[in-house]
Coordinates of C-alpha atoms in Angstrom, one line a residue:
Chain A
M1 CA 39.3 -62.6 40.8
R2 CA 38.5 -64.5 37.6
D3 CA 37.4 -61.2 36.1
L4 CA 40.7 -59.6 36.9
V5 CA 42.5 -62.6 35.3
S6 CA 40.5 -62.4 32.1
R7 CA 41.0 -58.6 31.9
L8 CA 44.7 -59.0 32.4
G9 CA 44.6 -61.6 29.6
A10 CA 42.9 -59.2 27.3
F11 CA 45.5 -56.6 28.2
W12 CA 48.4 -58.8 27.3
K13 CA 46.7 -59.8 24.0
D14 CA 46.2 -56.2 23.1
L15 CA 49.8 -55.4 24.1
W16 CA 51.1 -58.3 22.0
R17 CA 49.0 -57.4 19.0
L18 CA 50.1 -53.7 19.0
S19 CA 53.7 -54.7 19.6
K20 CA 53.7 -56.9 16.5
N21 CA 52.9 -53.8 14.4
D22 CA 55.6 -51.7 16.1
K23 CA 58.9 -53.5 16.1
G24 CA 60.7 -50.7 17.9
A25 CA 58.3 -50.8 20.8
M26 CA 58.6 -54.6 21.0
V27 CA 62.4 -54.6 21.1
G28 CA 62.2 -51.7 23.7
G29 CA 59.9 -53.8 25.9
A30 CA 62.2 -56.9 25.6
V31 CA 65.2 -54.8 26.5
V32 CA 63.6 -53.3 29.5
A33 CA 62.6 -56.8 30.7
L34 CA 66.1 -58.1 30.1
Y35 CA 67.6 -55.3 32.2
C36 CA 65.1 -56.1 35.0
V37 CA 66.2 -59.7 34.9
V38 CA 69.9 -58.7 35.0
A39 CA 69.1 -56.3 37.9
V40 CA 67.5 -59.2 39.9
I41 CA 70.0 -62.0 39.2
G42 CA 73.1 -60.0 38.3
P43 CA 74.9 -60.1 41.7
Y44 CA 74.4 -63.9 41.9
V45 CA 75.7 -64.5 38.4
A46 CA 78.7 -62.1 38.1
H47 CA 81.4 -61.8 40.8
L48 CA 83.7 -58.9 41.3
S49 CA 87.2 -60.0 42.1
R50 CA 88.5 -58.5 45.4
V51 CA 92.1 -58.8 44.2
T52 CA 93.3 -56.1 41.9
N53 CA 96.0 -57.0 39.5
P54 CA 97.6 -54.0 37.7
A55 CA 99.3 -56.4 35.3
D56 CA 95.9 -57.2 33.8
A57 CA 95.0 -53.6 33.3
Y58 CA 93.2 -52.7 30.0
L59 CA 93.3 -56.1 28.5
P60 CA 91.6 -56.3 25.1
P61 CA 88.3 -58.3 24.9
S62 CA 88.9 -62.1 25.2
L63 CA 86.9 -65.2 26.2
A64 CA 87.7 -64.7 29.9
H65 CA 86.9 -61.0 29.7
P66 CA 84.3 -60.4 26.9
L67 CA 84.6 -56.6 27.3
G68 CA 88.2 -56.5 28.4
T69 CA 89.4 -55.2 31.7
G70 CA 89.6 -51.9 33.5
P71 CA 92.5 -50.0 35.0
L72 CA 92.8 -52.3 38.0
G73 CA 92.5 -55.5 35.9
Q74 CA 88.8 -56.0 36.8
D75 CA 86.4 -57.6 34.4
I76 CA 84.3 -54.9 32.8
L77 CA 81.3 -57.1 32.0
S78 CA 80.9 -58.3 35.6
E79 CA 81.1 -54.8 36.9
L80 CA 78.5 -53.8 34.4
V81 CA 76.2 -56.6 35.4
V82 CA 76.6 -56.0 39.1
G83 CA 76.1 -52.3 38.6
T84 CA 72.7 -52.7 37.0
R85 CA 70.8 -53.3 40.2
P86 CA 71.6 -50.1 42.1
I87 CA 70.7 -48.0 39.0
M88 CA 67.4 -49.8 38.3
E89 CA 66.5 -49.9 42.0
V90 CA 66.9 -46.2 42.6
G91 CA 65.3 -45.3 39.2
I92 CA 62.2 -47.4 39.9
L93 CA 61.9 -46.3 43.5
A94 CA 62.2 -42.6 42.5
A95 CA 59.6 -43.0 39.8
L96 CA 57.2 -44.7 42.3
M97 CA 57.6 -41.8 44.7
T98 CA 57.2 -39.2 42.0
V99 CA 54.1 -40.9 40.6
S100 CA 52.4 -41.4 44.0
V101 CA 52.9 -37.9 45.2
G102 CA 52.0 -36.5 41.8
V103 CA 48.8 -38.6 41.4
V104 CA 47.6 -38.0 45.0
I105 CA 48.1 -34.2 44.8
G106 CA 46.7 -34.0 41.3
L107 CA 43.5 -36.0 42.1
V108 CA 42.8 -34.4 45.4
S109 CA 43.4 -30.9 44.0
G110 CA 41.2 -31.5 40.9
Y111 CA 38.5 -33.2 42.8
L112 CA 38.2 -30.8 45.7
G113 CA 38.6 -27.7 43.7
G114 CA 38.2 -24.3 45.3
F115 CA 40.6 -23.1 47.9
A116 CA 42.4 -26.4 48.4
D117 CA 43.0 -26.5 44.7
S118 CA 44.4 -23.0 44.5
V119 CA 46.8 -23.7 47.4
L120 CA 48.0 -27.0 46.0
M121 CA 48.5 -25.7 42.5
R122 CA 50.5 -22.7 43.7
V123 CA 52.8 -25.0 45.5
T124 CA 53.0 -27.3 42.4
D125 CA 53.8 -24.3 40.2
V126 CA 56.8 -23.5 42.5
F127 CA 58.2 -27.0 42.2
L128 CA 57.5 -26.9 38.4
T129 CA 59.6 -23.8 38.0
I130 CA 62.6 -24.5 40.3
P131 CA 65.3 -26.1 38.1
G132 CA 65.0 -29.7 39.4
L133 CA 68.5 -30.9 38.5
A134 CA 70.2 -28.0 40.2
L135 CA 68.1 -28.5 43.4
V136 CA 68.8 -32.3 43.3
I137 CA 72.5 -31.7 43.0
V138 CA 72.6 -29.2 45.8
I139 CA 70.6 -31.3 48.2
A140 CA 72.5 -34.5 47.3
S141 CA 75.8 -32.7 48.0
L142 CA 74.6 -31.6 51.4
V143 CA 73.0 -34.9 52.4
R144 CA 75.9 -37.1 51.1
T145 CA 74.0 -40.4 51.2
S146 CA 74.2 -43.5 49.2
S147 CA 71.1 -45.1 50.6
P148 CA 68.8 -46.0 47.7
V149 CA 65.6 -44.8 49.4
V150 CA 67.0 -41.4 50.4
L151 CA 68.6 -41.0 47.0
A152 CA 65.3 -41.8 45.3
A153 CA 63.5 -39.3 47.6
I154 CA 66.0 -36.6 46.6
L155 CA 65.6 -37.4 42.9
S156 CA 61.8 -37.1 43.1
V157 CA 61.8 -33.8 45.0
T158 CA 60.6 -31.7 42.1
A159 CA 59.7 -34.3 39.5
W160 CA 56.2 -34.9 40.7
A161 CA 54.9 -31.4 39.9
G162 CA 54.4 -31.9 36.2
L163 CA 52.4 -35.1 36.7
A164 CA 50.3 -33.4 39.5
R165 CA 49.3 -30.6 37.1
A166 CA 48.4 -33.0 34.3
V167 CA 46.5 -35.4 36.6
R168 CA 44.6 -32.4 38.1
S169 CA 43.4 -31.2 34.7
Q170 CA 42.0 -34.7 34.0
A171 CA 40.4 -34.9 37.5
L172 CA 38.7 -31.6 36.8
S173 CA 37.0 -33.0 33.8
L174 CA 36.2 -36.3 35.5
R175 CA 34.6 -34.4 38.3
E176 CA 31.8 -33.3 36.0
S177 CA 31.0 -36.9 34.9
D178 CA 27.9 -38.8 35.9
F179 CA 29.6 -41.6 37.8
V180 CA 31.5 -39.2 40.1
E181 CA 28.2 -37.4 40.7
A182 CA 26.5 -40.7 41.6
A183 CA 29.4 -41.6 44.0
R184 CA 29.2 -38.2 45.6
Q185 CA 25.4 -38.7 46.2
Q186 CA 26.2 -41.8 48.1
G187 CA 28.4 -39.8 50.3
L188 CA 31.6 -41.8 49.8
P189 CA 34.6 -40.6 51.8
L190 CA 37.4 -38.7 50.0
R191 CA 39.7 -41.7 50.1
N192 CA 37.3 -43.8 48.2
M193 CA 36.4 -41.1 45.7
V194 CA 40.1 -40.6 44.9
G195 CA 41.3 -44.1 45.1
R196 CA 38.4 -46.1 43.6
Q197 CA 36.6 -43.7 41.4
L198 CA 39.1 -41.3 39.9
L199 CA 42.4 -43.3 40.1
P200 CA 41.5 -46.0 37.6
N201 CA 40.5 -43.4 35.0
V202 CA 43.9 -41.7 35.0
G203 CA 45.8 -45.1 35.3
P204 CA 47.0 -45.3 31.6
Y205 CA 48.4 -41.8 31.6
V206 CA 50.1 -42.5 34.9
A207 CA 51.6 -45.7 33.6
I208 CA 53.3 -43.9 30.7
H209 CA 54.5 -41.2 33.0
F210 CA 55.9 -43.7 35.3
L211 CA 58.2 -45.2 32.6
L212 CA 59.4 -41.7 31.6
D213 CA 60.0 -40.9 35.2
V214 CA 62.3 -43.9 35.5
T215 CA 64.4 -42.6 32.6
G216 CA 64.4 -39.1 34.2
A217 CA 65.5 -40.5 37.5
I218 CA 68.2 -42.6 35.9
Y219 CA 69.5 -39.6 34.0
A220 CA 69.8 -37.5 37.2
E221 CA 71.1 -40.4 39.3
V222 CA 73.9 -41.4 37.0
G223 CA 74.7 -37.7 36.6
L224 CA 75.1 -37.4 40.4
F225 CA 77.5 -40.3 40.4
V226 CA 79.4 -39.0 37.4
L227 CA 79.9 -35.6 39.0
G228 CA 81.1 -37.3 42.2
V229 CA 78.5 -35.6 44.4
V230 CA 77.3 -38.9 45.9
P231 CA 79.7 -40.9 48.0
I232 CA 81.0 -44.0 46.3
S233 CA 79.9 -47.3 47.7
G234 CA 79.8 -50.6 45.7
T235 CA 79.7 -50.2 42.0
N236 CA 77.3 -49.0 39.4
W237 CA 77.5 -47.4 35.9
G238 CA 77.8 -43.9 37.2
I239 CA 80.6 -44.8 39.5
M240 CA 82.3 -46.7 36.7
I241 CA 82.3 -43.6 34.5
Y242 CA 83.4 -41.4 37.4
L243 CA 86.3 -43.6 38.2
A244 CA 87.2 -44.0 34.5
M245 CA 87.4 -40.3 34.1
G246 CA 89.3 -39.8 37.4
Q247 CA 91.9 -42.4 36.3
G248 CA 92.6 -40.5 33.1
A249 CA 90.4 -42.6 30.8
L250 CA 89.9 -39.5 28.6
F251 CA 93.5 -39.3 27.6
T252 CA 94.2 -42.8 26.3
T253 CA 92.5 -44.9 23.6
K254 CA 93.2 -48.1 25.7
S255 CA 90.5 -47.2 28.1
M256 CA 87.8 -46.7 25.5
L257 CA 85.9 -49.9 26.5
Y258 CA 86.0 -49.1 30.2
L259 CA 84.6 -45.6 29.7
F260 CA 82.1 -46.5 26.9
S261 CA 80.6 -49.8 28.1
P262 CA 78.6 -48.2 31.0
M263 CA 77.6 -45.4 28.7
V264 CA 76.2 -47.8 26.1
A265 CA 74.4 -49.7 28.8
I266 CA 72.7 -46.5 30.0
V267 CA 71.8 -45.3 26.5
I268 CA 70.3 -48.6 25.4
L269 CA 68.2 -48.7 28.6
Q270 CA 67.0 -45.1 28.1
V271 CA 66.1 -45.6 24.4
A272 CA 64.4 -48.9 25.2
F273 CA 62.2 -47.2 27.9
V274 CA 61.2 -44.4 25.5
F275 CA 60.3 -46.9 22.7
F276 CA 58.4 -49.1 25.1
T277 CA 56.2 -46.1 26.2
R278 CA 55.1 -45.8 22.5
V279 CA 53.3 -49.1 22.6
L280 CA 51.6 -48.2 25.9
D281 CA 50.6 -44.9 24.3
A282 CA 48.9 -46.8 21.4
L283 CA 47.3 -49.3 23.8
F284 CA 45.7 -46.7 26.0
N285 CA 44.9 -44.1 23.3
P286 CA 43.0 -45.8 20.6
R287 CA 42.8 -42.7 18.5
L288 CA 46.5 -43.0 17.8
R289 CA 46.1 -46.5 16.4
V290 CA 44.2 -45.2 13.3
Q291 CA 47.1 -43.2 12.1
Chain B
M1 CA 46.4 -8.1 28.8
S2 CA 47.8 -6.0 31.6
R3 CA 46.0 -8.2 34.1
Y4 CA 47.7 -11.2 32.5
I5 CA 51.1 -9.6 32.8
A6 CA 50.5 -8.5 36.4
R7 CA 49.6 -12.1 37.4
R8 CA 52.8 -13.4 35.8
V9 CA 54.9 -10.8 37.5
V10 CA 53.4 -11.7 40.9
A11 CA 53.9 -15.4 40.4
S12 CA 57.5 -14.9 39.3
L13 CA 58.4 -12.8 42.3
A14 CA 56.7 -15.3 44.6
I15 CA 58.8 -18.1 43.3
I16 CA 62.0 -16.1 43.6
Y17 CA 61.1 -15.3 47.2
I18 CA 60.4 -18.9 48.0
V19 CA 63.8 -20.0 46.5
I20 CA 65.7 -17.4 48.5
S21 CA 63.9 -18.7 51.7
L22 CA 64.7 -22.3 50.7
S23 CA 68.4 -21.4 50.4
F24 CA 68.3 -19.8 53.8
F25 CA 66.9 -22.9 55.4
I26 CA 69.4 -25.1 53.5
V27 CA 72.4 -23.1 54.7
R28 CA 71.1 -22.5 58.2
L29 CA 69.0 -25.4 59.3
M30 CA 70.0 -28.5 57.4
P31 CA 71.6 -31.2 59.6
G32 CA 75.4 -30.6 59.7
N33 CA 74.7 -27.1 58.2
A34 CA 77.2 -24.8 56.8
V35 CA 77.0 -22.1 59.6
S36 CA 77.7 -24.4 62.5
A37 CA 80.5 -26.1 60.5
L38 CA 82.2 -22.8 59.9
E39 CA 81.7 -21.7 63.5
S40 CA 83.5 -24.8 64.9
Q41 CA 86.2 -24.5 62.3
L42 CA 86.9 -20.8 63.3
S43 CA 86.9 -21.6 67.0
V44 CA 89.5 -24.3 66.4
Q45 CA 91.6 -21.5 64.8
G46 CA 91.4 -19.7 68.2
M47 CA 89.0 -16.8 67.3
T48 CA 86.9 -15.1 69.9
T49 CA 83.1 -15.3 69.7
Q50 CA 82.8 -11.8 68.4
Q51 CA 85.3 -12.5 65.6
I52 CA 83.6 -15.7 64.7
D53 CA 80.2 -13.9 64.5
A54 CA 81.6 -11.2 62.3
Q55 CA 83.3 -13.7 60.0
V56 CA 80.2 -15.8 59.7
N57 CA 78.2 -12.7 58.9
A58 CA 80.6 -11.7 56.2
I59 CA 80.6 -15.1 54.5
Y60 CA 77.0 -16.2 54.8
A61 CA 75.2 -12.9 55.4
V62 CA 73.6 -14.3 58.6
T63 CA 74.1 -13.4 62.3
P64 CA 74.2 -16.8 64.1
K65 CA 73.3 -15.6 67.6
A66 CA 70.2 -13.5 66.7
P67 CA 66.7 -15.1 66.9
L68 CA 65.9 -17.3 63.9
W69 CA 63.2 -15.0 62.5
R70 CA 65.5 -12.0 62.6
Q71 CA 68.3 -14.0 60.9
Y72 CA 65.8 -14.9 58.2
F73 CA 64.6 -11.4 57.5
T74 CA 68.2 -10.0 57.5
Y75 CA 69.2 -12.7 55.1
I76 CA 66.3 -12.0 52.7
G77 CA 67.1 -8.3 52.9
H78 CA 70.8 -8.9 52.2
V79 CA 70.0 -11.1 49.2
L80 CA 67.6 -8.6 47.7
E81 CA 70.3 -6.0 48.0
G82 CA 72.6 -8.3 46.1
K83 CA 74.7 -9.1 49.2
L84 CA 75.2 -12.9 48.8
G85 CA 78.2 -13.1 51.1
R86 CA 81.7 -14.1 50.3
S87 CA 83.4 -17.2 49.0
I88 CA 84.9 -19.4 51.7
I89 CA 87.8 -20.5 49.6
N90 CA 88.7 -17.1 48.3
Q91 CA 87.5 -14.6 50.9
S92 CA 88.4 -11.5 49.0
E93 CA 85.9 -12.4 46.3
T94 CA 82.2 -11.7 46.7
V95 CA 79.7 -14.2 45.5
L96 CA 78.0 -11.6 43.4
H97 CA 81.3 -10.9 41.6
I98 CA 81.8 -14.6 40.9
I99 CA 78.3 -15.0 39.6
A100 CA 78.5 -11.8 37.5
N101 CA 81.6 -13.1 35.7
A102 CA 80.1 -16.6 35.1
L103 CA 76.5 -15.7 34.0
P104 CA 77.3 -14.3 30.5
W105 CA 79.0 -17.5 29.5
T106 CA 76.1 -19.7 30.6
I107 CA 73.6 -17.4 28.8
F108 CA 75.8 -17.5 25.7
I109 CA 76.0 -21.3 25.6
V110 CA 72.4 -22.1 26.7
G111 CA 70.9 -19.3 24.6
T112 CA 72.8 -20.3 21.4
S113 CA 72.0 -24.0 21.9
L114 CA 68.4 -23.3 22.5
I115 CA 68.0 -21.2 19.4
I116 CA 69.9 -23.7 17.2
S117 CA 68.2 -26.8 18.4
F118 CA 64.7 -25.1 18.3
V119 CA 65.2 -24.0 14.6
I120 CA 66.6 -27.4 13.6
G121 CA 64.0 -29.3 15.5
I122 CA 61.1 -27.3 14.1
A123 CA 62.4 -27.7 10.5
I124 CA 62.9 -31.5 10.9
G125 CA 59.6 -31.9 12.7
S126 CA 57.7 -30.1 9.9
A127 CA 59.5 -32.2 7.3
L128 CA 58.7 -35.4 9.2
A129 CA 55.0 -34.4 9.4
A130 CA 54.8 -33.5 5.7
L131 CA 56.5 -36.8 4.6
Q132 CA 54.8 -38.9 7.2
H133 CA 54.6 -42.3 5.6
T134 CA 57.8 -42.4 3.7
R135 CA 60.6 -44.7 4.6
A136 CA 63.1 -41.9 5.0
A137 CA 60.8 -40.1 7.5
K138 CA 60.6 -43.3 9.6
A139 CA 64.3 -43.7 9.6
V140 CA 64.9 -40.1 10.6
S141 CA 62.2 -40.3 13.4
F142 CA 64.0 -43.4 14.7
V143 CA 67.4 -41.6 14.8
V144 CA 65.9 -38.5 16.3
S145 CA 64.1 -40.4 19.1
V146 CA 67.3 -42.3 19.9
L147 CA 69.4 -39.1 20.1
S148 CA 66.9 -37.4 22.3
S149 CA 66.9 -40.2 24.8
I150 CA 70.7 -40.0 25.4
P151 CA 71.7 -38.1 28.5
N152 CA 73.5 -34.8 27.5
Y153 CA 76.5 -35.4 29.8
L154 CA 77.3 -38.6 28.1
V155 CA 77.4 -36.9 24.7
A156 CA 79.6 -34.2 26.3
I157 CA 82.0 -36.9 27.5
V158 CA 82.1 -38.6 24.1
L159 CA 82.7 -35.3 22.3
L160 CA 85.4 -34.4 24.7
Y161 CA 87.1 -37.7 24.3
L162 CA 86.9 -38.0 20.5
L163 CA 87.3 -34.3 19.4
A164 CA 89.3 -32.7 22.1
D165 CA 91.6 -35.4 23.7
I166 CA 92.2 -38.1 21.2
H167 CA 91.9 -35.8 18.1
P168 CA 92.7 -32.4 19.4
I169 CA 90.5 -30.4 16.9
F170 CA 88.8 -28.4 19.6
P171 CA 90.1 -27.0 22.9
T172 CA 89.4 -29.1 26.0
G173 CA 88.2 -26.2 28.2
A174 CA 87.9 -22.6 29.1
A175 CA 85.8 -20.0 27.3
Y176 CA 88.6 -18.4 25.2
S177 CA 92.3 -19.1 24.8
V178 CA 94.9 -17.3 27.0
N179 CA 96.7 -15.6 24.1
V180 CA 93.9 -13.3 22.9
T181 CA 93.0 -9.9 24.3
V182 CA 89.5 -9.7 25.7
G183 CA 87.5 -7.2 23.8
F184 CA 85.7 -6.6 20.6
N185 CA 88.2 -8.0 18.1
I186 CA 88.2 -10.9 15.6
A187 CA 90.7 -13.0 17.4
F188 CA 88.7 -12.9 20.7
I189 CA 85.3 -13.6 19.0
G190 CA 86.8 -16.4 17.0
S191 CA 88.3 -18.0 20.1
V192 CA 85.0 -17.7 21.9
I193 CA 83.2 -19.5 19.1
V194 CA 85.8 -22.3 18.8
H195 CA 85.6 -22.9 22.5
G196 CA 81.8 -22.8 22.4
V197 CA 81.4 -25.4 19.7
L198 CA 81.6 -28.6 21.7
P199 CA 79.4 -27.5 24.7
I200 CA 76.8 -26.2 22.2
A201 CA 77.0 -29.3 20.2
A202 CA 76.5 -31.5 23.3
Y203 CA 73.3 -29.6 24.0
V204 CA 72.0 -29.4 20.4
I205 CA 72.5 -33.1 19.7
T206 CA 70.5 -34.2 22.7
S207 CA 67.8 -31.5 22.6
F208 CA 66.7 -30.8 19.0
G209 CA 64.9 -34.1 18.9
V210 CA 62.5 -33.0 21.6
W211 CA 61.2 -30.2 19.4
A212 CA 61.4 -32.3 16.2
L213 CA 59.2 -35.0 17.8
G214 CA 56.9 -32.5 19.4
M215 CA 56.5 -30.5 16.2
K216 CA 55.9 -33.7 14.2
G217 CA 53.2 -34.9 16.7
S218 CA 51.3 -31.6 16.8
A219 CA 51.6 -30.9 13.0
V220 CA 50.2 -34.4 12.3
S221 CA 47.2 -33.8 14.5
V222 CA 46.6 -30.3 13.1
L223 CA 46.8 -31.7 9.5
G224 CA 44.0 -34.1 10.3
S225 CA 41.7 -31.4 11.7
E226 CA 38.5 -30.1 10.1
Y227 CA 39.5 -26.5 9.8
V228 CA 42.5 -27.4 7.7
R229 CA 40.4 -29.5 5.4
A230 CA 37.9 -26.6 5.2
A231 CA 40.7 -24.1 4.3
E232 CA 42.0 -26.6 1.8
S233 CA 38.6 -26.9 0.1
R234 CA 38.2 -23.1 0.0
G235 CA 41.2 -23.2 -2.4
L236 CA 43.7 -21.3 -0.2
S237 CA 47.2 -21.2 -1.4
R238 CA 49.6 -23.9 -0.3
R239 CA 51.8 -21.3 1.4
R240 CA 49.0 -19.7 3.4
L241 CA 47.8 -23.2 4.4
T242 CA 51.2 -24.4 5.7
Q243 CA 52.2 -21.2 7.4
T244 CA 49.1 -19.7 8.9
Y245 CA 46.9 -22.7 9.4
V246 CA 49.2 -25.6 10.1
G247 CA 52.5 -24.0 11.1
R248 CA 51.2 -21.5 13.6
N249 CA 48.9 -23.9 15.4
S250 CA 51.4 -26.7 15.7
M251 CA 54.0 -24.2 17.0
L252 CA 51.9 -23.5 20.2
P253 CA 52.9 -26.6 22.2
Q254 CA 56.6 -26.1 21.2
V255 CA 56.6 -22.6 22.7
T256 CA 55.4 -24.0 26.0
T257 CA 58.1 -26.6 25.9
L258 CA 60.6 -23.8 25.3
A259 CA 59.9 -22.4 28.8
L260 CA 60.3 -25.9 30.3
S261 CA 63.5 -26.6 28.6
V262 CA 65.2 -23.4 29.6
G263 CA 65.1 -24.7 33.2
F264 CA 66.3 -28.1 32.1
M265 CA 69.2 -26.7 30.1
F266 CA 70.3 -24.4 32.9
G267 CA 70.3 -27.5 35.2
G268 CA 72.2 -29.5 32.5
S269 CA 74.9 -26.7 32.4
I270 CA 76.2 -28.1 35.7
F271 CA 77.3 -31.3 33.7
I272 CA 78.2 -29.7 30.4
E273 CA 80.2 -26.8 31.8
T274 CA 82.0 -29.1 34.3
Y275 CA 83.3 -31.4 31.6
F276 CA 84.4 -28.7 29.3
S277 CA 85.8 -26.6 32.2
Y278 CA 83.7 -23.8 30.8
P279 CA 83.6 -20.9 33.4
G280 CA 79.8 -20.5 33.6
I281 CA 77.3 -20.8 36.5
G282 CA 77.1 -24.6 36.3
Y283 CA 80.9 -24.9 36.5
Q284 CA 81.1 -22.5 39.5
L285 CA 78.3 -24.5 41.2
D286 CA 80.2 -27.8 40.7
Q287 CA 83.5 -26.2 42.0
A288 CA 81.6 -24.8 45.0
I289 CA 80.1 -28.2 45.8
N290 CA 83.5 -29.9 45.6
S291 CA 85.1 -27.4 47.9
R292 CA 82.0 -27.1 50.1
D293 CA 81.8 -23.4 49.5
Y294 CA 78.2 -23.0 50.6
S295 CA 77.8 -19.3 50.0
V296 CA 78.9 -19.6 46.3
M297 CA 76.8 -22.8 46.0
M298 CA 73.6 -21.1 47.2
G299 CA 74.3 -18.0 45.2
C300 CA 74.6 -20.0 42.0
F301 CA 71.4 -21.9 42.9
I302 CA 69.5 -18.7 43.5
L303 CA 70.8 -17.3 40.3
I304 CA 69.9 -20.4 38.2
T305 CA 66.4 -20.2 39.5
V306 CA 66.1 -16.5 38.9
A307 CA 67.3 -17.1 35.3
V308 CA 64.7 -19.8 34.8
V309 CA 61.9 -17.7 36.3
V310 CA 62.9 -14.7 34.1
S311 CA 63.0 -16.8 30.9
N312 CA 59.7 -18.4 31.8
F313 CA 58.3 -14.9 32.2
L314 CA 59.6 -13.9 28.8
V315 CA 58.0 -17.0 27.3
D316 CA 54.7 -16.1 29.0
L317 CA 54.9 -12.6 27.5
L318 CA 55.7 -14.2 24.1
Y319 CA 52.8 -16.6 24.3
P320 CA 49.9 -14.1 23.7
L321 CA 51.7 -13.1 20.5
V322 CA 51.7 -16.7 19.2
D323 CA 48.2 -17.5 20.6
P324 CA 46.1 -14.4 21.2
R325 CA 43.4 -16.5 23.0
I326 CA 45.6 -16.9 26.0
A327 CA 45.5 -13.2 27.2
S328 CA 41.7 -13.3 27.2
P329 CA 40.1 -13.2 30.7
G330 CA 40.3 -16.6 32.4
G331 CA 42.9 -17.8 30.0
A332 CA 45.9 -16.8 32.0
R333 CA 46.1 -20.0 34.0
S334 CA 46.0 -22.3 31.1
V335 CA 49.6 -21.6 30.2
A336 CA 50.6 -23.6 33.3
D337 CA 48.2 -26.4 32.3
R338 CA 49.6 -26.5 28.8
R339 CA 53.1 -26.5 30.3
A340 CA 52.2 -29.6 32.4
E341 CA 51.0 -31.4 29.3
G342 CA 54.4 -30.4 27.7
T343 CA 56.3 -32.4 30.4
K344 CA 55.5 -35.6 28.5
A345 CA 57.4 -34.4 25.5
M346 CA 60.7 -34.2 27.5
P347 CA 61.9 -37.7 27.3
V348 CA 65.0 -37.7 29.5
G349 CA 64.7 -36.2 32.9
G350 CA 62.2 -33.8 31.6
S351 CA 60.9 -33.8 35.0
T352 CA 63.3 -31.3 35.6
A353 CA 65.2 -33.6 37.4

């Protein structure tokens, strides 16, 4: 336990040291953290008014409404804050599913080799080729769900394939190493081989992939809402854009804030994630640091 | 070489077959599936069982009362013959006809965007690698990585808002304006180009960065390699060095990304074409989803997949030209491996989601 604590300490120290050299990555990490905080406490801090008041529609920014109001007189900032959680929740859930499936299939396939490997990789190739977004939209339009878990499962339906392939090629090279040979001599079960011997060695790569998967899932998820494929329940950024467009936001300059605020929120988050992965890249891949 | 091509052909056909099967199961077996929905709808209209069966068969190309395995094989046979059924909304139109009208537009938009963003991206990426440590290069890298992390549909909405609705510089939709005659004449071609500018711009703005960053990364690592230093010390000309040694080797990963991004862009066409009301496959798919027109929906999905498989196949054929090592025995599978490595280079939704 103490070992783990000291290792975590070293990890944070490294992370901090590298972040100091890369301002973009540091800001990215801070922004991602901020979004996570907002996602957790958002619904307790901001409140959506149940009463709509058309007289307050499209008010310019003021102290009471820092980002102005929408077409029904609702406060844009509160809607934005409340809408953070559903987006982050589904994004992270989908990335978790993607990563777990991808890692398990990749490691098992690479470690076992032979027939099992061929079969698993042929299946993976199919999912790698099918255009994921098209399949996600078709399935989502048939299932018509707004449950976060089901939505996340739909979003990760093809996303795991790329990771599985990459992890497999790493497992193939790990298989030849001495420590795996030693573990095999001891006759450890497959679960232990994959979980305790191989998994820690692909961890860093998987961590970076996880963050990029979150951005991918958010891209597709917001896209589903903006297209209106997923039934509307509650509020989130995608629903805001969808409603804004449906209420003619494209044809009037008044509604600029209502349409653009959720967009800016999404773009900042996506950019922050991508910049944050850079510091992880440098942390786990020391060769990059020299440059 | 011929063995390499044969393997790629078999793999491509297998994937097309699987997608057709998948679409059969989606239409026939999903809970609340399309066939039973249509059956109950028709029986409400007071049709007899035979009439219903004939109608269902015309629309979905399946015979609902036959055993499942026979339905499956009939469906596969129909699809291979190009019988994708009829649209539910407009029953005089075959799905094949709808798709055939839409496909050229999508290929035009996706193809042009792909070429433009590939060329721009490679040029910017090479320049970034050459000027690595200058302040300008850092600023450009920053802008490029921000642009490539923005979802393409948001750029589409912003372009539509600013350049078509608020300042009506470009048309808001359609592939060409109504007052030109379709054919090979200046007015028509000009109209097609003007209507294509915004959709293409939406793609290019969000996708050239992927190649710029990928090219920069691989060029930087090639620049640091031993064989480049050796070539340099042999006194080879600057031009030979940059083109043959650095350029060609750093292009390799980009060519693999090309195959991946075709699928990604075809998927993205659902968003882009919907916002610009551009009559391509993506737009038809969105229309079909909104009107629950399952036969058109599955037809579009099968076609998008076939388009992706075909373009992947073309890239696979192209690959040995760029990298002769790949066609050597045992090298055929590593294309797929390289492709998987390429997934990291696609920042937003590169998963193909």
